[in-house]
């Protein structure tokens, strides 16, 4: 297989670093148009691969936002498939969050509007349609969201995108014999950064900042540099640290981000590589030589042991150090952000979530995996959180493999991992945490502020996309005792009661024209023409539905 051979050559370093690293373009305005589209990408010369992208054939532009900006985003779905776009890591209301409830049918648009409430950090956007996230992300849709704030601007760290600050979207992909992307696969033998395989980049001889995202479907990476140079970690996920943490390795799970400063002031002319030192990953982590933990493991992952990336060390990006830019930053500051860490004593609610393998026992390595004994059911709200509460969640992993657990809405602080205080580089803001396999456990603390909605939930799930798509996901609503019951009202259409039992009323106060009702998979199950001041009463099986008006806007409702 030609493509497999290409990645083996890459690992041996013979021809590594042939292609200039693509730097995604930026959008820095608060009005944003994202067009989801099909395209063709040549990852390998002469091989045309069908891909998906936002405003292009692959990946999407980097959105640069500032705290306080009022965003107005139009997502135009020109794919042949229903999808959603989620702002991973961002603190937005559930109706703007882009989870599986906010479907965008082919040929329609979605228009989230929100104020950026986040601190400076690195977030990202990607599709989140239930059972299709892995396919849509693997085929290419993902992009970065850099949030800036005034505190970051005063730190004296690099903030000039593409000059001293570089996006590093790390992915591995699998291809079939005709060069088309596989998804839900263990055969992800190709390594790419920003969609570029075999990539090189020139960094100036000064302090440079790497905004790193692990956007791989399943693979945990142990990143470092080929000459084992020390780097300064200055933040994770949605926030910058109080002070840099100097390391030679960082373990980054799918969905996680890390903010790295490299001091290249004395490295002019040097060549080195960004590496994945996967041989150093412990067992029971996807990407290591042995993804399950004995003695729990009773099954293996198809194709896993033949994938040359597992348990091996390999280069992901070739780096050349060139001349300084004008007015370079040449020192790494000793102090960075200030913030207050939530204390355990401030929590008023605790929750326990347990991960297990379907089919009984702890040994099943290939899933499906369950949270609290069940797979995702879109018509069930698993947890209800009171607005402003500070909660401690305990995650217990009874499966033989580590799972990167992600929660929407909040950034959390990790209290402990397997009972121990986390290392300094895991003491900042996080929205993903790797929960160790074989009865591993993690406790985190978070406050659920600002956004209450009695009907539309947020998600929590494993960020290994095959696990998520197979249902390793749950949902929670944030409610406020003082909030009025939300009546869905859009375009002069009210849907009540919501949720309802068996039967729902759709009242057209100020609307006339076509309407459609679809199920969560985007399948149309009802169409009719509405007239002003009429009411449609309809019987439906239990589930989650979307009412689509003739301008493409959707309202969600639930039949219990
Ligand atoms: Cu990055 Cu719920 O996802
Ligand atoms: Cu998310
Ligand atoms: Cu998982």
XYZ file of C-alpha atoms and ligand atoms in Angstrom:
565
model
C 0.000 0.000 0.000
C 1.558 3.161 -1.272
C 0.274 5.460 1.448
C 1.362 3.199 4.254
C 4.843 3.072 2.751
C 4.906 6.870 2.652
C 4.357 7.075 6.371
C 7.037 4.498 7.117
C 9.581 6.516 5.141
C 8.429 9.527 7.084
C 9.112 7.747 10.336
C 12.629 6.853 9.321
C 13.258 10.529 8.651
C 14.756 9.956 5.199
C 12.610 12.385 3.280
C 10.960 14.236 6.116
C 9.987 17.874 5.836
C 9.243 18.259 2.128
C 6.065 20.330 2.218
C 5.683 23.869 3.547
C 3.345 23.899 6.530
C -0.016 25.374 5.575
C -1.006 28.188 7.963
C -4.814 28.498 7.980
C -5.979 32.043 7.130
C -7.641 34.109 9.841
C -10.993 35.815 10.251
C -10.715 38.603 12.821
C -14.073 40.328 12.385
C -17.063 39.684 14.645
C -19.311 38.945 11.678
C -18.214 35.599 10.297
C -19.394 33.520 7.378
C -18.379 29.880 7.422
C -19.351 27.826 4.398
C -19.087 24.083 4.933
C -18.124 22.555 1.630
C -16.874 19.485 -0.171
C -13.526 19.609 -1.900
C -10.502 17.703 -3.089
C -7.116 17.685 -1.337
C -3.831 16.147 -2.462
C -2.246 14.964 0.772
C 0.081 12.954 -1.465
C 1.159 14.051 -4.953
C -1.172 12.730 -7.628
C -3.681 11.286 -5.159
C -6.992 13.149 -5.147
C -8.739 12.737 -1.808
C -12.308 13.916 -1.232
C -12.329 16.171 1.814
C -14.585 18.524 3.740
C -13.697 22.012 4.893
C -14.971 25.389 6.004
C -14.361 28.136 3.407
C -12.003 25.768 1.587
C -11.379 22.130 0.773
C -9.828 21.130 4.124
C -9.979 22.377 7.739
C -11.186 25.944 8.229
C -9.985 29.478 8.935
C -8.613 30.416 12.359
C -11.151 32.675 14.049
C -9.545 35.338 16.217
C -11.961 36.741 18.791
C -11.541 39.050 21.764
C -13.282 38.825 25.102
C -16.410 40.969 24.931
C -16.841 40.727 21.160
C -20.427 40.265 19.992
C -20.157 37.485 17.472
C -22.600 37.007 14.625
C -21.743 33.815 12.793
C -23.478 32.375 9.769
C -22.714 28.732 9.078
C -23.864 27.784 5.578
C -24.059 24.020 5.131
C -23.213 23.252 1.511
C -22.462 19.609 2.329
C -24.711 16.821 1.118
C -25.153 15.806 4.749
C -26.736 17.291 7.855
C -24.162 18.479 10.404
C -23.601 20.905 13.292
C -20.744 23.215 14.303
C -19.689 23.258 17.965
C -17.418 25.857 19.617
C -15.320 23.458 21.659
C -14.081 25.072 24.883
C -16.182 28.211 24.643
C -18.608 29.374 27.299
C -21.694 30.051 25.169
C -25.388 29.384 25.760
C -26.609 25.896 24.844
C -28.618 27.165 21.866
C -25.434 28.664 20.387
C -23.131 25.801 21.420
C -23.653 23.738 18.282
C -24.154 20.367 19.938
C -26.142 17.532 18.352
C -29.385 19.487 18.919
C -28.429 22.362 16.624
C -28.630 20.565 13.315
C -27.956 22.347 10.048
C -29.677 20.601 7.161
C -27.951 20.553 3.754
C -28.490 23.837 1.942
C -29.518 25.722 5.100
C -27.770 28.137 7.437
C -27.382 28.424 11.213
C -26.823 31.775 12.857
C -25.423 31.647 16.403
C -24.944 35.022 18.071
C -23.046 35.313 21.326
C -20.795 37.519 23.382
C -17.315 36.101 23.929
C -17.064 35.507 27.706
C -13.885 33.424 27.649
C -10.413 34.324 28.835
C -7.512 34.319 26.381
C -7.052 30.722 25.280
C -7.246 28.334 22.373
C -10.568 26.768 21.458
C -11.720 25.083 18.274
C -14.757 24.332 16.163
C -15.862 21.066 14.661
C -19.020 19.177 13.630
C -20.977 17.423 16.382
C -23.842 15.560 14.703
C -24.686 12.487 16.746
C -23.054 9.376 15.235
C -21.345 11.448 12.520
C -18.764 13.530 14.376
C -15.955 11.097 13.536
C -16.803 11.068 9.840
C -17.131 14.835 9.464
C -13.993 15.649 11.482
C -11.902 12.901 9.873
C -12.898 14.082 6.416
C -11.591 17.503 7.296
C -13.819 19.965 9.144
C -12.042 21.573 12.108
C -10.645 25.010 12.822
C -9.109 27.033 15.630
C -10.656 29.792 17.710
C -8.029 31.996 19.337
C -9.478 34.162 22.097
C -7.458 37.214 23.098
C -7.912 39.528 26.054
C -6.239 42.624 27.484
C -4.412 40.607 30.145
C -2.742 38.497 27.441
C -1.835 41.650 25.500
C 0.070 42.953 28.532
C 2.064 39.774 29.201
C 4.778 40.322 26.634
C 4.201 37.003 24.863
C 3.929 36.480 21.095
C 0.524 37.392 19.643
C 1.265 37.908 15.957
C -0.335 34.993 14.118
C 1.865 33.419 11.473
C 4.882 35.532 12.506
C 5.756 34.578 16.084
C 2.610 32.602 16.917
C 1.900 29.416 14.958
C -1.183 27.179 14.762
C -0.285 23.485 15.087
C -3.289 21.227 14.393
C -1.998 17.683 14.836
C -3.914 14.839 13.211
C -3.440 11.319 11.994
C -5.609 9.929 9.241
C -6.183 6.593 7.587
C -6.636 6.219 3.834
C -8.018 3.354 1.787
C -6.235 1.957 -1.263
C -7.789 4.591 -3.537
C -6.639 7.413 -1.299
C -9.970 8.169 0.394
C -10.197 8.981 4.096
C -11.240 6.243 6.492
C -13.065 7.110 9.676
C -13.635 5.115 12.857
C -10.411 3.382 11.948
C -7.336 2.113 13.754
C -5.433 2.339 10.440
C -4.540 6.036 10.801
C -0.999 5.701 9.489
C -0.566 9.237 8.066
C 0.644 12.092 10.248
C -0.217 15.679 9.400
C -0.023 19.178 10.865
C -2.579 21.726 9.599
C -3.481 19.147 6.946
C 0.118 19.069 5.624
C 1.892 15.713 5.612
C 5.674 15.687 5.790
C 5.616 19.366 6.798
C 8.384 21.883 7.445
C 8.182 25.388 8.865
C 10.620 28.245 9.424
C 10.570 29.821 12.875
C 12.409 33.088 13.627
C 15.285 33.038 16.123
C 13.319 34.502 19.048
C 10.543 33.422 21.396
C 7.856 31.716 19.318
C 4.484 30.488 20.463
C 2.901 27.224 19.321
C -0.882 26.971 19.640
C -1.190 23.196 19.580
C -4.405 21.219 19.121
C -4.697 17.451 19.112
C -7.477 17.053 16.532
C -6.835 13.347 15.950
C -9.859 11.084 16.170
C -8.458 8.827 18.868
C -4.699 9.183 19.243
C -3.052 10.452 22.440
C 0.356 12.036 21.731
C 3.474 12.534 23.862
C 4.932 15.625 22.243
C 8.432 16.999 22.558
C 11.335 17.975 20.314
C 13.894 15.728 18.624
C 16.824 17.320 20.495
C 14.940 17.073 23.795
C 15.029 20.823 24.229
C 13.022 22.308 27.076
C 9.897 24.254 26.246
C 7.669 26.454 28.385
C 4.028 25.480 28.709
C 2.062 28.672 29.338
C -1.490 27.406 29.115
C -3.898 24.615 28.356
C -7.356 24.474 26.754
C -9.237 27.664 27.623
C -6.698 29.597 29.681
C -3.164 30.839 30.311
C -1.238 29.748 33.441
C -0.064 31.988 36.274
C 3.547 31.076 35.408
C 5.307 29.007 32.730
C 5.944 25.319 33.389
C 9.165 24.066 31.786
C 9.095 20.538 30.363
C 10.578 18.316 27.676
C 7.344 16.351 27.075
C 3.602 17.036 27.150
C 0.916 14.398 26.886
C -1.987 15.687 24.809
C -5.213 13.758 24.322
C -7.772 14.228 21.532
C -9.604 17.537 21.903
C -6.936 19.090 24.146
C -4.889 22.197 23.417
C -1.547 23.343 24.772
C 0.110 26.757 24.547
C 3.898 26.464 24.228
C 6.705 29.028 24.151
C 9.998 28.035 22.565
C 13.029 30.241 23.171
C 14.947 30.101 19.867
C 17.146 33.158 20.508
C 20.315 31.017 20.485
C 19.102 28.480 17.905
C 19.680 30.376 14.637
C 20.424 27.935 11.814
C 19.356 24.868 13.769
C 17.055 22.153 12.484
C 14.967 19.959 14.757
C 11.579 18.252 14.758
C 8.350 18.349 16.712
C 7.960 14.705 17.689
C 5.412 12.299 19.016
C 7.382 10.143 21.492
C 4.668 7.497 21.520
C 7.111 4.854 22.795
C 6.960 6.733 26.107
C 3.167 6.565 26.407
C 2.074 4.200 29.156
C 0.013 1.140 28.299
C -3.764 1.559 28.246
C -3.502 4.790 26.257
C -4.497 4.810 22.568
C -1.275 5.471 20.661
C 0.968 3.370 22.910
C 2.187 -0.082 21.934
C -0.509 -1.694 24.095
C -3.812 0.248 24.192
C -5.421 -1.887 26.899
C -4.507 -2.650 30.457
C -3.877 -6.252 31.388
C -5.418 -8.106 33.154
C -8.690 -6.367 32.340
C -8.399 -6.528 28.587
C -10.224 -9.328 26.819
C -10.306 -8.105 23.212
C -8.027 -6.232 20.848
C -8.522 -3.400 18.370
C -8.657 -4.456 14.696
C -5.536 -3.324 12.862
C -3.979 -1.677 15.897
C -0.789 -3.686 16.196
C -0.008 -3.404 12.475
C -0.218 0.415 12.584
C 3.429 1.572 12.640
C 2.555 4.729 14.597
C 1.542 2.866 17.742
C 4.263 2.878 20.349
C 6.792 4.433 17.945
C 8.601 7.773 17.980
C 8.129 9.865 14.878
C 8.483 13.410 13.591
C 5.389 15.487 12.933
C 6.922 18.811 11.890
C 10.376 19.769 10.662
C 11.557 23.116 12.085
C 14.266 25.402 10.703
C 15.355 28.427 12.708
C 15.824 31.505 10.551
C 16.567 35.212 11.111
C 14.692 37.267 13.686
C 11.744 39.414 12.743
C 11.583 43.130 13.509
C 10.920 43.846 17.227
C 11.182 40.233 18.363
C 10.203 38.967 21.799
C 13.386 37.493 23.260
C 12.498 36.537 26.825
C 9.819 34.377 28.380
C 8.004 36.250 31.162
C 8.092 34.711 34.653
C 4.504 35.632 35.497
C 1.479 35.362 33.254
C -2.268 35.368 34.064
C -3.947 35.899 37.391
C -7.055 33.977 38.335
C -8.638 32.299 41.341
C -8.657 28.521 41.469
C -11.945 27.060 42.729
C -11.456 25.448 46.137
C -12.895 22.099 47.061
C -14.674 23.676 50.034
C -16.651 25.966 47.734
C -18.430 23.081 45.988
C -22.019 22.368 47.003
C -22.807 19.464 44.671
C -20.934 16.270 43.803
C -21.653 13.884 40.953
C -20.183 10.505 40.067
C -19.876 9.278 36.497
C -18.700 5.748 35.745
C -17.371 4.536 32.411
C -17.841 0.873 31.531
C -17.609 -1.423 28.540
C -20.740 -2.712 26.847
C -21.257 -6.442 26.849
C -20.283 -6.879 30.465
C -16.982 -7.176 32.229
C -14.199 -4.680 32.144
C -12.368 -6.200 29.247
C -13.968 -4.931 26.075
C -11.495 -2.652 24.329
C -13.445 -1.952 21.165
C -16.583 -0.495 22.730
C -19.256 0.640 22.726
C -18.453 2.305 26.021
C -21.109 3.424 28.448
C -21.410 6.280 30.902
C -23.411 5.247 33.959
C -24.522 2.081 32.242
C -26.053 3.530 29.118
C -25.262 4.940 25.733
C -26.363 8.388 24.621
C -30.107 8.962 24.308
C -30.966 12.351 22.933
C -34.371 12.374 24.603
C -32.945 11.793 28.107
C -31.448 14.588 30.219
C -28.845 12.790 32.329
C -28.043 15.581 34.779
C -29.600 18.854 35.884
C -27.276 21.531 37.226
C -28.456 24.651 39.046
C -27.145 27.893 37.589
C -24.034 29.239 39.373
C -23.428 26.053 41.356
C -19.885 24.903 41.966
C -19.720 21.145 41.522
C -17.178 18.360 41.875
C -17.454 15.566 39.323
C -15.764 12.238 39.971
C -15.045 10.163 36.873
C -14.318 6.467 37.369
C -13.065 4.428 34.437
C -13.836 0.729 34.714
C -12.656 0.064 31.158
C -9.153 -1.084 30.183
C -8.365 2.044 28.100
C -7.929 5.729 29.013
C -10.740 8.021 27.832
C -10.355 11.797 27.236
C -13.478 13.138 28.965
C -14.796 16.481 27.677
C -17.534 18.703 29.038
C -19.195 21.622 27.265
C -19.988 25.038 28.810
C -17.224 25.176 31.421
C -13.489 25.161 31.993
C -12.668 23.033 35.048
C -9.788 22.591 37.470
C -8.499 19.050 38.047
C -8.472 18.199 41.770
C -6.773 14.829 41.486
C -5.937 11.961 39.141
C -5.892 8.501 40.742
C -5.948 10.284 44.082
C -2.882 12.462 43.497
C -2.644 16.196 42.922
C -2.027 16.723 39.194
C 1.342 17.991 37.938
C 1.698 21.761 37.416
C 0.896 21.545 33.711
C -2.541 20.108 34.553
C -3.413 22.705 37.190
C -4.726 25.344 34.783
C -7.970 25.577 32.854
C -9.128 22.406 31.139
C -12.174 21.157 29.289
C -10.754 17.690 28.496
C -9.048 15.333 30.929
C -7.555 11.923 30.193
C -9.094 9.456 32.651
C -6.672 6.532 33.136
C -7.828 3.011 32.233
C -8.275 0.066 34.585
C -10.224 1.702 37.446
C -8.537 5.073 37.032
C -10.290 8.100 38.414
C -10.295 11.880 38.121
C -12.020 14.554 40.154
C -12.579 18.041 38.760
C -14.306 21.182 39.982
C -16.263 23.668 37.857
C -18.768 26.474 38.196
C -21.768 26.540 35.847
C -22.427 30.263 35.397
C -24.268 32.620 33.074
C -26.234 30.357 30.740
C -29.454 28.695 31.893
C -31.899 27.010 29.552
C -34.600 24.616 30.663
C -34.780 22.598 27.480
C -31.565 22.671 25.478
C -28.758 20.627 27.032
C -24.988 20.702 26.946
C -22.957 17.560 26.227
C -20.261 15.647 28.050
C -18.513 12.812 26.286
C -15.375 10.924 25.433
C -13.403 12.842 22.780
C -12.224 9.682 21.039
C -14.628 10.160 18.162
C -15.528 6.490 17.567
C -16.377 6.220 21.273
C -18.444 9.402 21.164
C -20.288 8.343 18.004
C -21.093 4.965 19.535
C -22.754 6.768 22.415
C -20.132 7.468 25.096
C -21.909 10.749 25.743
C -24.499 12.259 28.046
C -26.211 15.603 28.429
C -27.017 18.078 31.156
C -29.147 21.160 31.410
C -28.288 24.184 33.484
C -31.441 25.557 35.087
C -32.250 28.563 37.157
C -35.074 28.520 39.709
C -35.949 32.080 38.761
C -35.891 31.459 35.033
C -39.265 31.384 33.382
C -40.219 28.262 31.500
C -38.767 28.790 28.090
C -41.360 28.842 25.347
C -39.732 28.236 22.011
C -40.583 31.235 19.902
C -38.924 31.952 16.630
C -40.325 33.430 13.445
C -43.690 33.837 15.169
C -43.972 30.089 15.819
C -44.517 28.692 19.331
C -44.069 25.030 20.199
C -45.754 23.796 23.397
C -45.591 22.009 25.697
C -41.911 21.245 25.306
C -41.038 18.586 26.270
C -44.432 17.014 25.663
C -45.913 13.535 25.780
C -47.148 11.922 22.532
C -48.559 15.138 21.112
C -47.220 18.620 20.485
C -48.868 21.902 19.459
C -47.256 24.176 16.947
C -48.887 27.584 16.939
C -48.322 29.928 14.004
C -48.898 33.406 15.445
C -47.141 35.338 12.796
C -45.907 32.889 10.193
C -47.124 31.480 6.970
C -45.495 29.137 4.502
C -43.863 25.730 4.356
C -42.735 23.956 7.490
C -40.832 20.715 7.886
C -40.338 18.472 10.889
C -37.235 16.282 10.942
C -35.859 13.765 13.380
C -32.305 13.996 14.776
C -30.827 12.277 11.756
C -32.242 15.011 9.529
C -34.913 12.732 8.042
C -38.028 14.694 7.093
C -41.091 13.173 8.736
C -43.685 15.875 8.161
C -44.224 18.773 5.770
C -47.179 21.106 5.517
C -48.168 24.676 4.745
C -49.001 26.918 7.681
C -51.311 29.911 7.732
C -51.229 32.814 10.184
C -53.088 32.236 13.467
C -53.431 28.494 12.975
C -52.306 25.644 15.228
C -50.968 22.282 14.112
C -51.365 19.433 16.607
C -49.328 16.388 15.739
C -48.683 12.957 17.278
C -45.101 11.729 17.215
C -43.101 8.857 18.691
C -40.809 9.818 21.530
C -37.607 11.474 20.426
C -36.034 14.776 19.560
C -37.416 16.741 16.605
C -36.694 19.921 14.709
C -39.215 22.281 13.214
C -37.723 23.996 10.180
C -39.191 27.240 8.909
C -38.991 28.279 5.268
C -35.951 30.472 5.968
C -34.066 27.406 7.232
C -34.095 28.336 10.933
C -34.820 25.466 13.288
C -36.482 24.992 16.666
C -35.936 21.863 18.649
C -38.598 20.018 20.642
C -38.770 16.798 22.579
C -41.516 14.178 22.752
C -41.117 12.007 25.863
Cu -14.925 18.884 20.835
Cu -18.481 17.940 22.386
O -16.721 18.375 21.543
Cu -16.917 20.752 23.260
Cu -13.383 6.825 25.045
